[in-house]
mmCIF file of C-alpha atoms in Angstrom:
data_model
loop_
_atom_site.group_PDB
_atom_site.id
_atom_site.type_symbol
_atom_site.label_atom_id
_atom_site.label_comp_id
_atom_site.label_asym_id
_atom_site.label_seq_id
_atom_site.Cartn_x
_atom_site.Cartn_y
_atom_site.Cartn_z
ATOM 1 C CA UNK H 78 13.244 20.886 0.437
ATOM 2 C CA UNK H 79 11.794 17.659 1.807
ATOM 3 C CA UNK H 80 14.083 14.737 2.505
ATOM 4 C CA UNK H 81 12.568 12.012 0.371
ATOM 5 C CA UNK H 82 12.984 8.267 0.633
ATOM 6 C CA UNK H 83 11.952 5.408 -1.589
ATOM 7 C CA UNK H 84 10.907 1.932 -0.469
ATOM 8 C CA UNK H 85 12.169 -0.985 -2.515
ATOM 9 C CA UNK H 86 11.563 -4.689 -2.087
ATOM 10 C CA UNK H 87 13.761 -7.713 -2.120
ATOM 11 C CA UNK H 88 12.632 -11.326 -2.196
ATOM 12 C CA UNK H 89 14.257 -13.296 0.605
ATOM 13 C CA UNK H 90 13.245 -16.935 1.001
ATOM 14 C CA UNK H 91 10.004 -16.354 -0.897
ATOM 15 C CA UNK H 92 9.051 -13.371 1.243
ATOM 16 C CA UNK H 93 9.041 -9.735 0.204
ATOM 17 C CA UNK H 94 11.146 -7.553 2.474
ATOM 18 C CA UNK H 95 11.523 -3.778 2.490
ATOM 19 C CA UNK H 96 14.573 -1.685 2.267
ATOM 20 C CA UNK H 97 14.677 2.055 2.046
ATOM 21 C CA UNK H 98 16.939 4.397 0.129
ATOM 22 C CA UNK H 99 17.258 8.163 -0.162
ATOM 23 C CA UNK H 100 15.414 9.338 -3.255
ATOM 24 C CA UNK H 101 16.966 11.796 -5.675
ATOM 25 C CA UNK H 102 14.922 13.625 -8.240
ATOM 26 C CA UNK H 103 13.944 11.745 -11.377
ATOM 27 C CA UNK H 104 13.366 13.012 -14.904
ATOM 28 C CA UNK H 105 9.870 12.757 -16.340
ATOM 29 C CA UNK H 106 11.090 10.463 -19.117
ATOM 30 C CA UNK H 107 12.804 8.063 -16.709
ATOM 31 C CA UNK H 108 9.705 8.047 -14.512
ATOM 32 C CA UNK H 109 7.448 7.219 -17.472
ATOM 33 C CA UNK H 110 9.880 4.572 -18.620
ATOM 34 C CA UNK H 111 10.118 2.898 -15.220
ATOM 35 C CA UNK H 112 6.351 2.913 -14.753
ATOM 36 C CA UNK H 113 5.839 1.402 -18.208
ATOM 37 C CA UNK H 114 8.165 -1.428 -17.231
ATOM 38 C CA UNK H 115 5.872 -2.196 -14.311
ATOM 39 C CA UNK H 116 7.877 -0.530 -11.576
ATOM 40 C CA UNK H 117 6.003 0.656 -8.544
ATOM 41 C CA UNK H 118 6.999 3.834 -6.716
ATOM 42 C CA UNK H 119 6.635 4.207 -2.975
ATOM 43 C CA UNK H 120 8.010 7.543 -1.817
ATOM 44 C CA UNK H 121 7.797 8.866 1.716
ATOM 45 C CA UNK H 122 8.894 11.673 3.975
ATOM 46 C CA UNK H 123 8.393 12.827 7.538
ATOM 47 C CA UNK H 124 6.794 16.008 8.822
ATOM 48 C CA UNK H 125 6.502 17.453 12.291
ATOM 49 C CA UNK H 126 3.173 18.951 13.278
ATOM 50 C CA UNK H 127 2.240 19.953 16.834
ATOM 51 C CA UNK H 128 5.105 17.883 18.253
ATOM 52 C CA UNK H 129 3.839 14.762 16.418
ATOM 53 C CA UNK H 130 6.054 13.165 13.826
ATOM 54 C CA UNK H 131 3.886 12.225 10.871
ATOM 55 C CA UNK H 132 4.744 10.192 7.835
ATOM 56 C CA UNK H 133 3.470 10.796 4.337
ATOM 57 C CA UNK H 134 3.496 7.849 1.946
ATOM 58 C CA UNK H 135 2.884 8.312 -1.776
ATOM 59 C CA UNK H 136 2.494 5.144 -3.849
ATOM 60 C CA UNK H 137 1.761 4.793 -7.545
ATOM 61 C CA UNK H 138 2.008 2.364 -10.430
ATOM 62 C CA UNK H 139 0.635 1.705 -13.889
ATOM 63 C CA UNK H 140 -2.393 -0.605 -14.011
ATOM 64 C CA UNK H 141 -3.089 -1.273 -17.695
ATOM 65 C CA UNK H 142 0.126 -3.266 -18.174
ATOM 66 C CA UNK H 143 -0.631 -5.759 -15.382
ATOM 67 C CA UNK H 144 -1.708 -8.969 -17.192
ATOM 68 C CA UNK H 145 -4.810 -9.672 -15.061
ATOM 69 C CA UNK H 146 -5.981 -6.046 -15.250
ATOM 70 C CA UNK H 147 -5.466 -5.468 -18.974
ATOM 71 C CA UNK H 148 -9.101 -6.268 -19.725
ATOM 72 C CA UNK H 149 -10.404 -3.834 -17.143
ATOM 73 C CA UNK H 150 -8.026 -0.970 -17.884
ATOM 74 C CA UNK H 151 -7.966 -0.746 -21.639
ATOM 75 C CA UNK H 152 -6.133 2.556 -21.848
ATOM 76 C CA UNK H 153 -3.146 3.980 -20.006
ATOM 77 C CA UNK H 154 -4.128 4.179 -16.317
ATOM 78 C CA UNK H 155 -2.163 4.906 -13.171
ATOM 79 C CA UNK H 156 -3.288 4.465 -9.584
ATOM 80 C CA UNK H 157 -2.080 6.840 -6.905
ATOM 81 C CA UNK H 158 -2.412 6.290 -3.181
ATOM 82 C CA UNK H 159 -1.591 8.901 -0.555
ATOM 83 C CA UNK H 160 -1.519 8.111 3.141
ATOM 84 C CA UNK H 161 -0.474 10.202 6.095
ATOM 85 C CA UNK H 162 -0.441 9.215 9.729
ATOM 86 C CA UNK H 163 1.490 9.107 12.973
ATOM 87 C CA UNK H 164 4.976 7.877 12.113
ATOM 88 C CA UNK H 165 5.180 5.763 15.270
ATOM 89 C CA UNK H 166 2.419 3.371 14.296
ATOM 90 C CA UNK H 167 1.252 1.111 11.517
ATOM 91 C CA UNK H 168 -1.323 2.901 9.417
ATOM 92 C CA UNK H 169 -4.813 1.863 10.449
ATOM 93 C CA UNK H 170 -7.647 3.255 8.345
ATOM 94 C CA UNK H 171 -9.466 5.168 11.092
ATOM 95 C CA UNK H 172 -6.324 6.827 12.457
ATOM 96 C CA UNK H 173 -5.060 8.219 9.165
ATOM 97 C CA UNK H 174 -4.933 11.957 8.530
ATOM 98 C CA UNK H 175 -4.950 11.426 4.764
ATOM 99 C CA UNK H 176 -6.111 8.294 2.948
ATOM 100 C CA UNK H 177 -6.687 8.786 -0.757
ATOM 101 C CA UNK H 178 -6.818 6.679 -3.892
ATOM 102 C CA UNK H 179 -7.074 8.194 -7.351
ATOM 103 C CA UNK H 180 -6.697 7.084 -10.934
ATOM 104 C CA UNK H 181 -5.064 9.095 -13.709
ATOM 105 C CA UNK H 182 -4.533 8.529 -17.407
ATOM 106 C CA UNK H 183 -1.216 10.351 -17.589
ATOM 107 C CA UNK H 184 1.864 10.474 -15.388
ATOM 108 C CA UNK H 185 1.598 14.267 -15.530
ATOM 109 C CA UNK H 186 -1.780 13.940 -13.795
ATOM 110 C CA UNK H 187 -0.097 12.399 -10.756
ATOM 111 C CA UNK H 188 2.631 15.058 -10.719
ATOM 112 C CA UNK H 189 0.143 17.908 -11.012
ATOM 113 C CA UNK H 190 -2.173 16.484 -8.361
ATOM 114 C CA UNK H 191 0.617 16.019 -5.819
ATOM 115 C CA UNK H 192 1.925 19.496 -6.589
ATOM 116 C CA UNK H 193 -1.492 21.161 -6.354
ATOM 117 C CA UNK H 194 -2.276 19.510 -3.025
ATOM 118 C CA UNK H 195 1.162 20.394 -1.683
ATOM 119 C CA UNK H 196 1.956 16.741 -0.949
ATOM 120 C CA UNK H 197 5.016 16.791 -3.222
ATOM 121 C CA UNK H 198 6.009 19.891 -5.092
ATOM 122 C CA UNK H 199 7.037 19.067 -8.646
ATOM 123 C CA UNK H 200 10.539 20.516 -8.227
ATOM 124 C CA UNK H 201 11.079 18.374 -5.138
ATOM 125 C CA UNK H 202 11.059 15.121 -7.060
ATOM 126 C CA UNK H 203 11.028 15.802 -10.803
ATOM 127 C CA UNK H 204 14.224 16.891 -12.563
ATOM 128 C CA UNK H 205 13.978 19.831 -14.880
ATOM 129 C CA UNK H 206 15.103 18.547 -18.287
ATOM 130 C CA UNK H 207 15.222 21.884 -20.067
ATOM 131 C CA UNK X 250 -17.996 -20.552 6.731
ATOM 132 C CA UNK X 251 -14.964 -20.928 4.479
ATOM 133 C CA UNK X 252 -17.217 -20.779 1.435
ATOM 134 C CA UNK X 253 -18.801 -17.513 2.540
ATOM 135 C CA UNK X 254 -15.563 -15.787 3.449
ATOM 136 C CA UNK X 255 -13.970 -17.021 0.246
ATOM 137 C CA UNK X 256 -16.908 -15.733 -1.790
ATOM 138 C CA UNK X 257 -16.927 -12.382 -0.009
ATOM 139 C CA UNK X 258 -13.199 -11.886 -0.555
ATOM 140 C CA UNK X 259 -13.475 -12.921 -4.178
ATOM 141 C CA UNK X 260 -16.333 -10.471 -4.719
ATOM 142 C CA UNK X 261 -14.384 -7.616 -3.153
ATOM 143 C CA UNK X 262 -11.404 -8.392 -5.328
ATOM 144 C CA UNK X 263 -13.575 -8.628 -8.437
ATOM 145 C CA UNK X 264 -15.436 -5.410 -7.757
ATOM 146 C CA UNK X 265 -12.183 -3.486 -7.364
ATOM 147 C CA UNK X 266 -13.061 -2.340 -3.865
ATOM 148 C CA UNK X 267 -11.551 -2.631 -0.446
ATOM 149 C CA UNK X 268 -13.305 -3.956 2.627
ATOM 150 C CA UNK X 269 -13.375 -6.416 5.488
ATOM 151 C CA UNK X 270 -14.176 -10.107 5.645
ATOM 152 C CA UNK X 271 -14.434 -12.239 8.776
ATOM 153 C CA UNK X 272 -12.522 -15.520 8.853
ATOM 154 C CA UNK X 273 -12.257 -18.180 11.547
ATOM 155 C CA UNK X 274 -8.471 -18.328 11.692
ATOM 156 C CA UNK X 275 -5.327 -16.971 10.114
ATOM 157 C CA UNK X 276 -4.886 -20.314 8.374
ATOM 158 C CA UNK X 277 -8.285 -19.929 6.776
ATOM 159 C CA UNK X 278 -7.296 -16.404 5.717
ATOM 160 C CA UNK X 279 -4.051 -17.637 4.185
ATOM 161 C CA UNK X 280 -5.912 -20.406 2.364
ATOM 162 C CA UNK X 281 -8.283 -17.812 0.892
ATOM 163 C CA UNK X 282 -5.393 -15.612 -0.273
ATOM 164 C CA UNK X 283 -3.576 -18.489 -1.901
ATOM 165 C CA UNK X 284 -6.745 -19.702 -3.611
ATOM 166 C CA UNK X 285 -7.832 -16.319 -4.884
ATOM 167 C CA UNK X 286 -4.458 -14.778 -5.658
ATOM 168 C CA UNK X 287 -1.836 -17.507 -5.769
ATOM 169 C CA UNK X 288 0.730 -15.091 -7.171
ATOM 170 C CA UNK X 289 0.411 -12.587 -4.315
ATOM 171 C CA UNK X 290 3.622 -12.378 -2.314
ATOM 172 C CA UNK X 291 3.787 -12.621 1.431
ATOM 173 C CA UNK X 292 5.177 -9.397 2.803
ATOM 174 C CA UNK X 293 7.407 -9.701 5.853
ATOM 175 C CA UNK X 294 9.408 -7.328 7.954
ATOM 176 C CA UNK X 295 12.620 -8.917 9.014
ATOM 177 C CA UNK X 296 13.960 -5.849 10.761
ATOM 178 C CA UNK X 297 13.815 -2.093 10.585
ATOM 179 C CA UNK X 298 11.758 0.775 11.910
ATOM 180 C CA UNK X 299 7.967 0.702 12.280
ATOM 181 C CA UNK X 300 8.038 3.021 9.273
ATOM 182 C CA UNK X 301 8.749 0.111 6.966
ATOM 183 C CA UNK X 302 5.701 -1.838 8.139
ATOM 184 C CA UNK X 303 3.398 0.627 6.418
ATOM 185 C CA UNK X 304 4.698 0.090 2.963
ATOM 186 C CA UNK X 305 3.617 -2.951 1.048
ATOM 187 C CA UNK X 306 3.905 -3.491 -2.660
ATOM 188 C CA UNK X 307 0.574 -3.891 -4.441
ATOM 189 C CA UNK X 308 -0.307 -7.532 -5.011
ATOM 190 C CA UNK X 309 0.913 -8.668 -1.615
ATOM 191 C CA UNK X 310 -0.409 -9.499 1.823
ATOM 192 C CA UNK X 311 0.892 -9.316 5.367
ATOM 193 C CA UNK X 312 -0.134 -11.395 8.353
ATOM 194 C CA UNK X 313 -0.512 -9.347 11.525
ATOM 195 C CA UNK X 314 -0.902 -11.360 14.701
ATOM 196 C CA UNK X 315 -2.257 -10.089 18.010
ATOM 197 C CA UNK X 316 0.103 -10.331 20.969
ATOM 198 C CA UNK X 317 -1.822 -12.229 23.679
ATOM 199 C CA UNK X 318 0.008 -10.324 26.423
ATOM 200 C CA UNK X 319 -0.893 -6.824 25.246
ATOM 201 C CA UNK X 320 -4.053 -7.742 23.349
ATOM 202 C CA UNK X 321 -2.788 -5.600 20.486
ATOM 203 C CA UNK X 322 -1.304 -6.250 17.092
ATOM 204 C CA UNK X 323 2.289 -4.966 17.346
ATOM 205 C CA UNK X 324 2.808 -1.577 15.721
ATOM 206 C CA UNK X 325 -0.852 -0.542 15.918
ATOM 207 C CA UNK X 326 -2.065 2.350 18.045
ATOM 208 C CA UNK X 327 -4.678 1.032 20.516
ATOM 209 C CA UNK X 328 -7.444 3.179 18.984
ATOM 210 C CA UNK X 329 -6.772 1.678 15.562
ATOM 211 C CA UNK X 330 -9.654 -0.120 13.899
ATOM 212 C CA UNK X 331 -7.661 -3.324 13.435
ATOM 213 C CA UNK X 332 -5.468 -3.052 16.524
ATOM 214 C CA UNK X 333 -7.098 -5.709 18.632
ATOM 215 C CA UNK X 334 -7.761 -8.418 16.104
ATOM 216 C CA UNK X 335 -5.337 -10.694 14.272
ATOM 217 C CA UNK X 336 -5.720 -10.128 10.570
ATOM 218 C CA UNK X 337 -4.345 -10.476 7.087
ATOM 219 C CA UNK X 338 -4.018 -7.266 5.138
ATOM 220 C CA UNK X 339 -4.176 -7.666 1.376
ATOM 221 C CA UNK X 340 -3.088 -4.822 -0.836
ATOM 222 C CA UNK X 341 -4.651 -5.655 -4.189
ATOM 223 C CA UNK X 342 -2.979 -4.910 -7.507
ATOM 224 C CA UNK X 343 -5.429 -2.043 -7.929
ATOM 225 C CA UNK X 344 -4.269 -0.655 -4.589
ATOM 226 C CA UNK X 345 -7.351 -1.448 -2.561
ATOM 227 C CA UNK X 346 -7.093 -2.789 0.969
ATOM 228 C CA UNK X 347 -8.890 -5.968 1.975
ATOM 229 C CA UNK X 348 -8.734 -7.084 5.590
ATOM 230 C CA UNK X 349 -9.383 -10.684 6.586
ATOM 231 C CA UNK X 350 -10.232 -10.362 10.264
ATOM 232 C CA UNK X 351 -10.024 -13.355 12.566
ATOM 233 C CA UNK X 352 -13.346 -13.585 14.305
ATOM 234 C CA UNK X 353 -12.516 -13.901 18.007
ATOM 235 C CA UNK X 354 -15.264 -16.149 19.352
ATOM 236 C CA UNK X 355 -13.994 -15.958 22.913
ATOM 237 C CA UNK X 356 -14.855 -12.271 23.131
#
């Protein structure tokens, strides 16, 4: 099981600052709910490959509820970004091992894509509600 | 100059694509961001591991300044595309990356 973290943001003196917390699995309903309220998810974990510590960052949010994008995205749309690179450095486009951006019309699309690619297995971050 | 870089940035933002735009200074870059997207938040890293520098919320920008002693932007690997030039990284609400690169005329 991967050790997952989530990045959250706090506004301090008009500037957005990160803080990171351990991420526990979330139910599909809560995930849908949070995304519909405009929450953005940034999840990440570390991997070790050939003695290099890499970092995988998965970021997604719902676009059609953002006021200035409502005209462009008329139906339910989510954007997913996946980046992977050397954990020691800031991610620079040409040094990334994975740099993807995709759009989906359902939350399940994001879950299935991440699962299929092996980036995040469904059971690693989605709670079974049955 | 400002007009061109402003137009280019605006076009990138409008087209829903990422890309690079040359600016004369960081101040010019900041002026462009505040004109085009006044509600974009400035993203800062007060403390923490390099890990946190990679994660920006969409609809924000970060100013990354080159260290004159090393010639590199702190945190970047030297082979990185944007390692040796001060820049502003904008992460648009659609999750595209726009870089405003300070054109170093002394090079």
